[in-house]
mmCIF file of C-alpha atoms in Angstrom:
data_model
loop_
_atom_site.group_PDB
_atom_site.id
_atom_site.type_symbol
_atom_site.label_atom_id
_atom_site.label_comp_id
_atom_site.label_asym_id
_atom_site.label_seq_id
_atom_site.Cartn_x
_atom_site.Cartn_y
_atom_site.Cartn_z
ATOM 1 C CA MET T 18 22.125 -24.992 33.985
ATOM 2 C CA ILE T 19 23.627 -28.416 34.598
ATOM 3 C CA LEU T 20 26.412 -29.454 32.250
ATOM 4 C CA ARG T 21 26.774 -33.215 32.035
ATOM 5 C CA GLU T 22 29.768 -35.247 30.948
ATOM 6 C CA PHE T 23 28.135 -38.409 29.680
ATOM 7 C CA LEU T 24 29.790 -41.776 30.022
ATOM 8 C CA TYR T 25 26.786 -43.700 28.707
ATOM 9 C CA VAL T 26 23.390 -43.008 27.160
ATOM 10 C CA ASP T 27 20.980 -45.683 25.995
ATOM 11 C CA THR T 28 19.400 -43.604 23.256
ATOM 12 C CA ASP T 29 16.938 -46.358 22.299
ATOM 13 C CA LYS T 30 15.403 -46.447 25.789
ATOM 14 C CA VAL T 31 15.472 -42.664 26.052
ATOM 15 C CA ARG T 32 13.631 -42.242 22.737
ATOM 16 C CA ALA T 33 11.079 -44.904 23.654
ATOM 17 C CA LEU T 34 10.227 -43.238 26.973
ATOM 18 C CA LEU T 35 10.089 -39.761 25.439
ATOM 19 C CA ALA T 36 7.759 -41.040 22.742
ATOM 20 C CA GLN T 37 5.403 -42.419 25.399
ATOM 21 C CA LEU T 38 5.474 -39.193 27.407
ATOM 22 C CA ASP T 39 5.147 -36.703 24.559
ATOM 23 C CA GLY T 40 3.570 -38.779 21.812
ATOM 24 C CA GLY T 41 6.664 -38.584 19.655
ATOM 25 C CA ILE T 42 9.955 -36.744 19.383
ATOM 26 C CA ALA T 43 10.254 -33.700 17.150
ATOM 27 C CA GLU T 44 13.657 -33.773 15.511
ATOM 28 C CA GLU T 45 13.004 -31.301 12.694
ATOM 29 C CA SER T 46 10.969 -28.186 12.053
ATOM 30 C CA ARG T 47 9.943 -26.539 8.782
ATOM 31 C CA GLU T 48 8.364 -23.099 8.307
ATOM 32 C CA THR T 49 7.056 -21.797 4.964
ATOM 33 C CA GLU T 50 5.812 -18.252 4.277
ATOM 34 C CA ARG T 51 4.573 -16.767 0.991
ATOM 35 C CA LYS T 52 3.077 -13.364 0.150
ATOM 36 C CA GLU T 53 1.432 -12.499 -3.186
ATOM 37 C CA ARG T 54 0.109 -9.185 -4.563
ATOM 38 C CA ARG T 55 -1.905 -8.962 -7.816
ATOM 39 C CA THR T 56 -2.827 -5.732 -9.650
ATOM 40 C CA THR T 57 -5.141 -5.666 -12.712
ATOM 41 C CA VAL T 58 -5.508 -2.618 -14.967
ATOM 42 C CA GLY T 59 -8.292 -2.483 -17.605
ATOM 43 C CA PRO T 60 -9.601 -5.592 -19.251
ATOM 44 C CA ARG T 61 -8.217 -8.825 -17.969
ATOM 45 C CA SER T 62 -6.344 -9.312 -21.230
ATOM 46 C CA ALA T 63 -4.832 -5.829 -21.202
ATOM 47 C CA ALA T 64 -2.386 -5.752 -18.335
ATOM 48 C CA GLN T 65 -1.727 -7.589 -15.178
ATOM 49 C CA HIS T 66 0.913 -7.107 -12.563
ATOM 50 C CA LEU T 67 1.855 -9.956 -10.258
ATOM 51 C CA GLN T 68 4.309 -9.635 -7.401
ATOM 52 C CA GLY T 69 5.120 -12.475 -5.057
ATOM 53 C CA THR T 70 7.581 -13.125 -2.299
ATOM 54 C CA GLY T 71 8.257 -16.293 -0.429
ATOM 55 C CA SER T 72 10.586 -17.730 2.176
ATOM 56 C CA GLU T 73 11.151 -21.142 3.658
ATOM 57 C CA SER T 74 13.216 -22.083 6.646
ATOM 58 C CA TYR T 75 14.154 -25.640 7.520
ATOM 59 C CA THR T 76 15.941 -26.810 10.612
ATOM 60 C CA ASN T 77 17.015 -30.371 11.244
ATOM 61 C CA LYS T 78 17.980 -30.559 14.893
ATOM 62 C CA SER T 79 20.301 -33.279 16.036
ATOM 63 C CA LEU T 80 19.079 -33.713 19.581
ATOM 64 C CA GLY T 81 22.028 -35.848 20.681
ATOM 65 C CA ASP T 82 22.974 -34.651 24.141
ATOM 66 C CA ALA T 83 19.619 -32.894 24.506
ATOM 67 C CA LEU T 84 17.656 -36.146 24.371
ATOM 68 C CA PHE T 85 18.410 -37.344 27.873
ATOM 69 C CA PRO T 86 18.006 -33.963 29.644
ATOM 70 C CA MET T 87 14.600 -33.704 27.955
ATOM 71 C CA LEU T 88 13.643 -37.110 29.336
ATOM 72 C CA GLU T 89 14.993 -36.320 32.801
ATOM 73 C CA GLU T 90 12.973 -33.109 32.958
ATOM 74 C CA ALA T 91 9.833 -34.781 31.625
ATOM 75 C CA LEU T 92 10.029 -37.639 34.137
ATOM 76 C CA GLU T 93 10.511 -35.207 37.012
ATOM 77 C CA SER T 94 7.542 -33.090 35.920
ATOM 78 C CA GLU T 95 5.388 -36.249 35.902
ATOM 79 C CA LEU T 96 6.739 -37.268 39.337
ATOM 80 C CA LEU T 97 8.024 -40.523 37.856
ATOM 81 C CA LEU T 98 11.723 -40.035 38.613
ATOM 82 C CA HIS T 99 12.877 -40.261 42.225
ATOM 83 C CA ASP T 100 16.236 -38.938 43.379
ATOM 84 C CA ILE T 101 17.309 -41.409 46.061
ATOM 85 C CA SER T 102 20.847 -40.069 46.613
ATOM 86 C CA ASP T 103 20.205 -38.847 50.166
ATOM 87 C CA GLU T 104 18.163 -41.868 51.241
ATOM 88 C CA ALA T 105 20.651 -44.338 49.777
ATOM 89 C CA SER T 106 23.443 -42.799 51.860
ATOM 90 C CA GLU T 107 21.664 -43.895 55.075
ATOM 91 C CA VAL T 108 22.928 -47.297 56.225
ATOM 92 C CA ASP T 109 19.807 -47.935 58.326
ATOM 93 C CA LEU T 110 17.495 -47.737 55.306
ATOM 94 C CA TRP T 111 19.435 -50.540 53.635
ATOM 95 C CA GLN T 112 19.483 -52.739 56.712
ATOM 96 C CA THR T 113 15.776 -52.367 57.476
ATOM 97 C CA GLY T 114 14.743 -52.940 53.857
ATOM 98 C CA GLU T 115 12.904 -49.612 53.728
ATOM 99 C CA LEU T 116 14.463 -48.708 50.395
ATOM 100 C CA LYS T 117 13.209 -51.942 48.837
ATOM 101 C CA ILE T 118 9.686 -51.282 50.111
ATOM 102 C CA LYS T 119 9.632 -47.661 48.985
ATOM 103 C CA TYR T 120 11.301 -48.265 45.610
ATOM 104 C CA PRO T 121 10.336 -51.722 44.291
ATOM 105 C CA PRO T 122 11.769 -53.181 41.078
ATOM 106 C CA GLY T 123 10.758 -51.098 38.078
ATOM 107 C CA SER T 124 11.009 -47.778 39.909
ATOM 108 C CA LEU T 125 12.745 -44.996 37.990
ATOM 109 C CA VAL T 126 15.489 -43.527 40.144
ATOM 110 C CA ARG T 127 18.443 -41.177 40.003
ATOM 111 C CA LEU T 128 21.406 -41.934 42.237
ATOM 112 C CA THR T 129 24.502 -39.795 42.716
ATOM 113 C CA ALA T 130 27.209 -41.568 44.705
ATOM 114 C CA PRO T 131 30.882 -42.566 44.628
ATOM 115 C CA GLY T 132 31.494 -45.340 42.163
ATOM 116 C CA SER T 133 34.103 -46.995 40.008
ATOM 117 C CA LEU T 134 34.300 -48.836 36.718
ATOM 118 C CA PHE T 135 35.250 -52.488 36.391
ATOM 119 C CA ASP T 136 35.863 -54.666 33.362
ATOM 120 C CA THR T 137 37.327 -58.173 33.566
ATOM 121 C CA ARG T 138 38.782 -57.714 30.092
ATOM 122 C CA TYR T 139 40.775 -54.707 31.237
ATOM 123 C CA ALA T 140 41.961 -56.534 34.361
ATOM 124 C CA ALA T 141 43.222 -59.410 32.191
ATOM 125 C CA SER T 142 44.925 -56.952 29.821
ATOM 126 C CA ALA T 143 46.589 -55.072 32.684
ATOM 127 C CA PHE T 144 47.810 -58.283 34.327
ATOM 128 C CA ALA T 145 49.128 -59.525 30.978
ATOM 129 C CA SER T 146 51.040 -56.263 30.511
ATOM 130 C CA PHE T 147 52.500 -56.609 33.998
ATOM 131 C CA GLY T 148 53.613 -60.151 33.222
ATOM 132 C CA HIS T 149 55.182 -59.213 29.892
ATOM 133 C CA VAL T 150 57.092 -56.344 31.507
ATOM 134 C CA ASN T 151 58.567 -58.727 34.062
ATOM 135 C CA VAL T 152 59.496 -61.233 31.368
ATOM 136 C CA GLY T 153 61.127 -58.419 29.409
ATOM 137 C CA LEU T 154 63.037 -57.148 32.419
ATOM 138 C CA GLN T 155 64.358 -60.616 33.090
ATOM 139 C CA GLY T 156 65.388 -60.852 29.446
ATOM 140 C CA ILE T 157 67.718 -57.874 29.823
ATOM 141 C CA GLY T 158 69.033 -59.005 33.189
ATOM 142 C CA VAL T 159 67.016 -56.645 35.380
ATOM 143 C CA SER T 160 64.502 -57.552 38.049
ATOM 144 C CA PRO T 161 61.603 -55.301 39.130
ATOM 145 C CA SER T 162 63.690 -54.334 42.189
ATOM 146 C CA ASN T 163 66.709 -53.487 39.955
ATOM 147 C CA GLY T 164 68.570 -56.488 41.265
ATOM 148 C CA PRO T 165 70.794 -58.347 38.769
ATOM 149 C CA GLN T 166 69.398 -61.447 37.130
ATOM 150 C CA GLY T 167 71.063 -64.114 35.059
ATOM 151 C CA THR T 168 70.708 -63.668 31.301
ATOM 152 C CA GLY T 169 71.355 -67.215 30.138
ATOM 153 C CA LYS T 170 69.262 -68.374 27.217
ATOM 154 C CA GLY T 171 68.050 -71.384 29.115
ATOM 155 C CA LYS T 172 66.638 -69.252 31.888
ATOM 156 C CA GLN T 173 64.926 -66.926 29.456
ATOM 157 C CA SER T 174 63.227 -69.747 27.584
ATOM 158 C CA GLN T 175 61.648 -71.003 30.805
ATOM 159 C CA GLN T 176 59.672 -67.754 31.127
ATOM 160 C CA ARG T 177 58.284 -67.534 27.621
ATOM 161 C CA PRO T 178 54.488 -67.126 27.431
ATOM 162 C CA LYS T 179 52.642 -70.348 26.914
ATOM 163 C CA PRO T 180 50.499 -70.700 23.782
ATOM 164 C CA ALA T 181 46.970 -69.467 24.413
ATOM 165 C CA LYS T 182 44.496 -72.267 24.905
ATOM 166 C CA LYS T 183 41.095 -72.345 23.259
ATOM 167 C CA ASP T 184 37.888 -73.758 24.646
ATOM 168 C CA GLU T 185 35.595 -76.132 22.800
ATOM 169 C CA ARG T 186 34.187 -73.193 20.802
ATOM 170 C CA GLY T 187 37.647 -72.077 19.706
ATOM 171 C CA ILE T 188 37.594 -68.968 21.910
ATOM 172 C CA VAL T 189 40.814 -67.859 23.588
ATOM 173 C CA GLN T 190 40.354 -67.365 27.320
ATOM 174 C CA LEU T 191 41.232 -63.986 28.845
ATOM 175 C CA GLU T 192 43.591 -65.415 31.450
ATOM 176 C CA ASP T 193 45.710 -67.213 28.866
ATOM 177 C CA ALA T 194 47.205 -63.889 27.742
ATOM 178 C CA ILE T 195 49.077 -63.658 31.068
ATOM 179 C CA PRO T 196 52.555 -65.192 30.743
ATOM 180 C CA ASP T 197 54.553 -67.003 33.393
ATOM 181 C CA PHE T 198 57.071 -64.698 35.049
ATOM 182 C CA PRO T 199 59.349 -64.717 38.111
ATOM 183 C CA GLU T 200 57.540 -64.197 41.401
ATOM 184 C CA VAL T 201 57.266 -60.525 42.376
ATOM 185 C CA GLY T 202 56.092 -59.750 45.905
ATOM 186 C CA GLY T 203 54.364 -63.103 46.200
ATOM 187 C CA THR T 204 52.615 -62.716 42.839
ATOM 188 C CA ASP T 205 53.262 -64.791 39.759
ATOM 189 C CA GLY T 206 51.509 -65.609 36.503
ATOM 190 C CA ASN T 207 49.397 -68.404 37.978
ATOM 191 C CA THR T 208 48.107 -66.097 40.750
ATOM 192 C CA LEU T 209 47.061 -63.407 38.275
ATOM 193 C CA ARG T 210 45.372 -65.957 36.015
ATOM 194 C CA SER T 211 43.401 -67.175 39.022
ATOM 195 C CA PHE T 212 42.265 -63.609 39.765
ATOM 196 C CA VAL T 213 40.995 -63.246 36.210
ATOM 197 C CA ARG T 214 39.092 -66.541 36.444
ATOM 198 C CA ILE T 215 37.402 -65.312 39.624
ATOM 199 C CA SER T 216 36.621 -61.967 37.979
ATOM 200 C CA LYS T 217 34.886 -63.704 35.068
ATOM 201 C CA GLY T 218 32.450 -65.313 37.491
ATOM 202 C CA VAL T 219 31.847 -62.367 39.814
ATOM 203 C CA PHE T 220 31.540 -59.829 36.974
ATOM 204 C CA THR T 221 30.680 -61.086 33.497
ATOM 205 C CA PRO T 222 33.247 -59.645 31.033
ATOM 206 C CA GLY T 223 32.043 -56.199 29.980
ATOM 207 C CA LEU T 224 31.938 -52.712 31.477
ATOM 208 C CA HIS T 225 30.273 -52.428 34.874
ATOM 209 C CA ILE T 226 29.758 -49.400 37.083
ATOM 210 C CA ASN T 227 29.513 -50.019 40.827
ATOM 211 C CA LEU T 228 28.159 -47.311 43.115
ATOM 212 C CA THR T 229 28.588 -47.497 46.900
ATOM 213 C CA PRO T 230 26.228 -44.900 48.378
ATOM 214 C CA ALA T 231 26.595 -46.349 51.893
ATOM 215 C CA SER T 232 28.843 -48.798 53.682
ATOM 216 C CA GLY T 233 27.945 -52.388 52.850
ATOM 217 C CA SER T 234 25.683 -51.499 49.902
ATOM 218 C CA LEU T 235 26.358 -51.870 46.197
ATOM 219 C CA VAL T 236 24.317 -50.611 43.254
ATOM 220 C CA SER T 237 25.597 -52.141 40.041
ATOM 221 C CA ALA T 238 24.808 -51.613 36.375
ATOM 222 C CA ARG T 239 26.100 -53.306 33.244
ATOM 223 C CA LEU T 240 26.736 -50.774 30.489
ATOM 224 C CA GLN T 241 25.718 -52.292 27.178
ATOM 225 C CA GLU T 242 28.139 -51.826 24.311
ATOM 226 C CA GLY T 243 27.038 -50.092 21.142
ATOM 227 C CA ARG T 244 25.138 -47.336 22.932
ATOM 228 C CA GLN T 245 25.937 -43.649 22.613
ATOM 229 C CA TYR T 246 29.254 -42.514 24.138
ATOM 230 C CA LEU T 247 30.252 -46.055 25.079
ATOM 231 C CA ASP T 248 32.102 -46.439 21.814
ATOM 232 C CA THR T 249 35.702 -46.765 22.944
ATOM 233 C CA GLU T 250 37.825 -49.697 24.034
ATOM 234 C CA ALA T 251 38.055 -50.590 27.714
ATOM 235 C CA GLU T 252 41.718 -49.546 27.819
ATOM 236 C CA ILE T 253 40.792 -46.036 26.664
ATOM 237 C CA LEU T 254 37.993 -45.679 29.212
ATOM 238 C CA PHE T 255 40.246 -46.725 32.074
ATOM 239 C CA ALA T 256 43.058 -44.510 30.802
ATOM 240 C CA ARG T 257 40.602 -41.608 30.989
ATOM 241 C CA TYR T 258 38.805 -42.336 34.243
ATOM 242 C CA GLY T 259 41.211 -44.643 36.076
ATOM 243 C CA THR T 260 40.203 -47.258 38.609
ATOM 244 C CA GLU T 261 39.574 -44.841 41.472
ATOM 245 C CA ALA T 262 36.106 -43.941 42.687
ATOM 246 C CA HIS T 263 34.460 -40.819 41.250
ATOM 247 C CA VAL T 264 31.084 -39.279 41.958
ATOM 248 C CA TRP T 265 28.762 -40.511 39.201
ATOM 249 C CA THR T 266 25.074 -39.985 38.566
ATOM 250 C CA LEU T 267 23.209 -43.047 37.375
ATOM 251 C CA VAL T 268 19.644 -42.804 36.058
ATOM 252 C CA GLY T 269 17.579 -45.866 35.257
ATOM 253 C CA SER T 270 15.038 -48.382 36.492
ATOM 254 C CA ILE T 271 15.651 -50.756 39.375
ATOM 255 C CA GLY T 272 16.150 -54.254 37.988
ATOM 256 C CA SER T 273 16.181 -56.505 41.046
ATOM 257 C CA TYR T 274 17.341 -56.598 44.633
ATOM 258 C CA GLY T 275 19.788 -59.126 46.010
ATOM 259 C CA THR T 276 18.126 -62.181 47.477
ATOM 260 C CA GLU T 277 17.710 -62.589 51.225
ATOM 261 C CA GLU T 278 17.317 -66.367 50.954
ATOM 262 C CA THR T 279 19.828 -68.203 53.116
ATOM 263 C CA GLU T 280 18.687 -71.812 52.762
ATOM 264 C CA LEU T 281 19.666 -74.027 49.856
ATOM 265 C CA PRO T 282 16.813 -74.499 47.372
ATOM 266 C CA ASP T 283 14.635 -77.595 47.212
ATOM 267 C CA MET T 284 15.635 -79.603 44.130
ATOM 268 C CA ASN T 285 12.533 -81.796 44.134
ATOM 269 C CA PHE T 286 11.003 -80.948 40.752
ATOM 270 C CA TYR T 287 9.479 -84.358 39.909
ATOM 271 C CA ARG T 288 5.778 -85.068 39.593
ATOM 272 C CA ALA T 289 4.090 -88.087 41.098
ATOM 273 C CA ASP T 290 4.254 -89.948 37.784
ATOM 274 C CA GLY T 291 8.029 -89.412 37.549
ATOM 275 C CA SER T 292 7.909 -86.658 34.923
ATOM 276 C CA ILE T 293 9.625 -83.333 35.368
ATOM 277 C CA ASP T 294 7.567 -80.300 36.310
ATOM 278 C CA ARG T 295 9.139 -77.697 34.042
ATOM 279 C CA GLY T 296 8.003 -74.748 36.148
ATOM 280 C CA ARG T 297 9.384 -76.210 39.370
ATOM 281 C CA PHE T 298 12.601 -77.179 37.606
ATOM 282 C CA ALA T 299 13.140 -73.625 36.316
ATOM 283 C CA GLU T 300 12.440 -72.190 39.770
ATOM 284 C CA ALA T 301 14.817 -74.696 41.396
ATOM 285 C CA MET T 302 17.599 -73.724 39.013
ATOM 286 C CA ASN T 303 16.895 -70.018 39.521
ATOM 287 C CA ALA T 304 17.007 -70.575 43.276
ATOM 288 C CA GLN T 305 20.416 -72.214 42.888
ATOM 289 C CA MET T 306 21.647 -69.188 40.942
ATOM 290 C CA ARG T 307 20.197 -66.801 43.534
ATOM 291 C CA ASN T 308 22.131 -68.685 46.176
ATOM 292 C CA LEU T 309 25.339 -68.332 44.174
ATOM 293 C CA GLY T 310 24.581 -64.638 43.727
ATOM 294 C CA ARG T 311 24.031 -64.268 47.471
ATOM 295 C CA ILE T 312 27.575 -65.446 48.177
ATOM 296 C CA GLY T 313 28.955 -63.362 45.298
ATOM 297 C CA PHE T 314 30.028 -66.201 43.000
ATOM 298 C CA ILE T 315 28.066 -65.078 39.917
ATOM 299 C CA ASP T 316 27.059 -61.774 38.381
ATOM 300 C CA LEU T 317 23.836 -61.052 40.276
ATOM 301 C CA PRO T 318 22.962 -58.259 42.739
ATOM 302 C CA GLN T 319 23.969 -59.019 46.316
ATOM 303 C CA HIS T 320 21.837 -58.193 49.354
ATOM 304 C CA PRO T 321 21.139 -55.484 50.369
ATOM 305 C CA GLY T 322 22.077 -53.883 47.039
ATOM 306 C CA PHE T 323 20.256 -53.886 43.741
ATOM 307 C CA SER T 324 20.924 -53.796 40.020
ATOM 308 C CA LEU T 325 19.979 -50.839 37.874
ATOM 309 C CA ILE T 326 18.997 -50.864 34.205
ATOM 310 C CA PRO T 327 20.813 -47.721 33.062
ATOM 311 C CA PHE T 328 19.369 -44.989 30.881
ATOM 312 C CA ALA T 329 22.372 -42.706 31.354
ATOM 313 C CA VAL T 330 25.550 -42.348 33.388
ATOM 314 C CA TYR T 331 27.179 -38.955 33.715
ATOM 315 C CA ARG T 332 29.272 -36.613 35.821
ATOM 316 C CA THR T 333 28.245 -33.023 36.401
ATOM 317 C CA ILE T 334 30.865 -30.489 35.380
ATOM 318 C CA PRO T 335 31.778 -28.412 38.466
ATOM 319 C CA ARG T 336 31.647 -24.652 38.265
ATOM 320 C CA GLY T 337 34.562 -22.461 39.288
ATOM 321 C CA ALA T 338 34.513 -21.080 42.822
ATOM 322 C CA GLU T 339 34.581 -17.515 41.506
ATOM 323 C CA LEU T 340 31.446 -18.048 39.404
ATOM 324 C CA VAL T 341 29.606 -19.682 42.302
ATOM 325 C CA GLN T 342 30.433 -16.780 44.635
ATOM 326 C CA ALA T 343 29.406 -14.239 42.002
ATOM 327 C CA ARG T 344 25.997 -15.859 41.581
ATOM 328 C CA LEU T 345 25.464 -16.023 45.337
#
């Protein structure tokens, strides 16, 4: 038996696939039983004896955690789910493009590899906390290195957080929560705000999981909020799992591979009569975005890696050494 600690389950996708495989999902069962015995003595109007027994059992099963294991088993039995953990650990298969040929977009795969979580919102929150701590330490005359600092009111007022700015839609930007603070090890408030701005472009704010099965490869998935288990704030998730790499299992369908295009796209999308060809325009803009994704400037898969549309993310619960030896 495999015990899974789920980080994420897209129950809508899981139910949809199970319904296609099994023609529906049974979530309740009802069983009714009744026995009846009739005895008649003499004329019908004289005496009758009727004895009946009946029982009914009703079970409403909340499948919950059982939903995804059912799907995983069903997909494997139909040879639709491919475990690519061993193949993805081979650097040569990434470099030659063999993985892309063998598992094109849309393939259902399971990948177990070291990976970590990343969320730009958490990075901004952590940097803001770091800045506020430094401002607070300065306020009581202590520096991060325990060196004395002046406590004059004028000096304190220079390090107060600036009012958060809003964009044209009235939305406060993540980086604006980071206050100005005295330089610490070559880092100050402006540097941390710049890191957050970069993070917003490289990884769209939200929870991402990044697996690195082999050197130079990255398999990324965006975990959509509102799905089962992903119901806590980013700070709680990172407090639980940290920022270090853990071995995760990711099951889903391959979305797209990183582009191998190296030339800038052709921006000629005009027709002979001077009108815009809408199809060519859309492709030209997509080519521009693929180019930005190739150099890592926007949230797109980067060659030779690919993106995965996740059905579930989990860790297997390890068994104790004593139990493993006993079963061997």
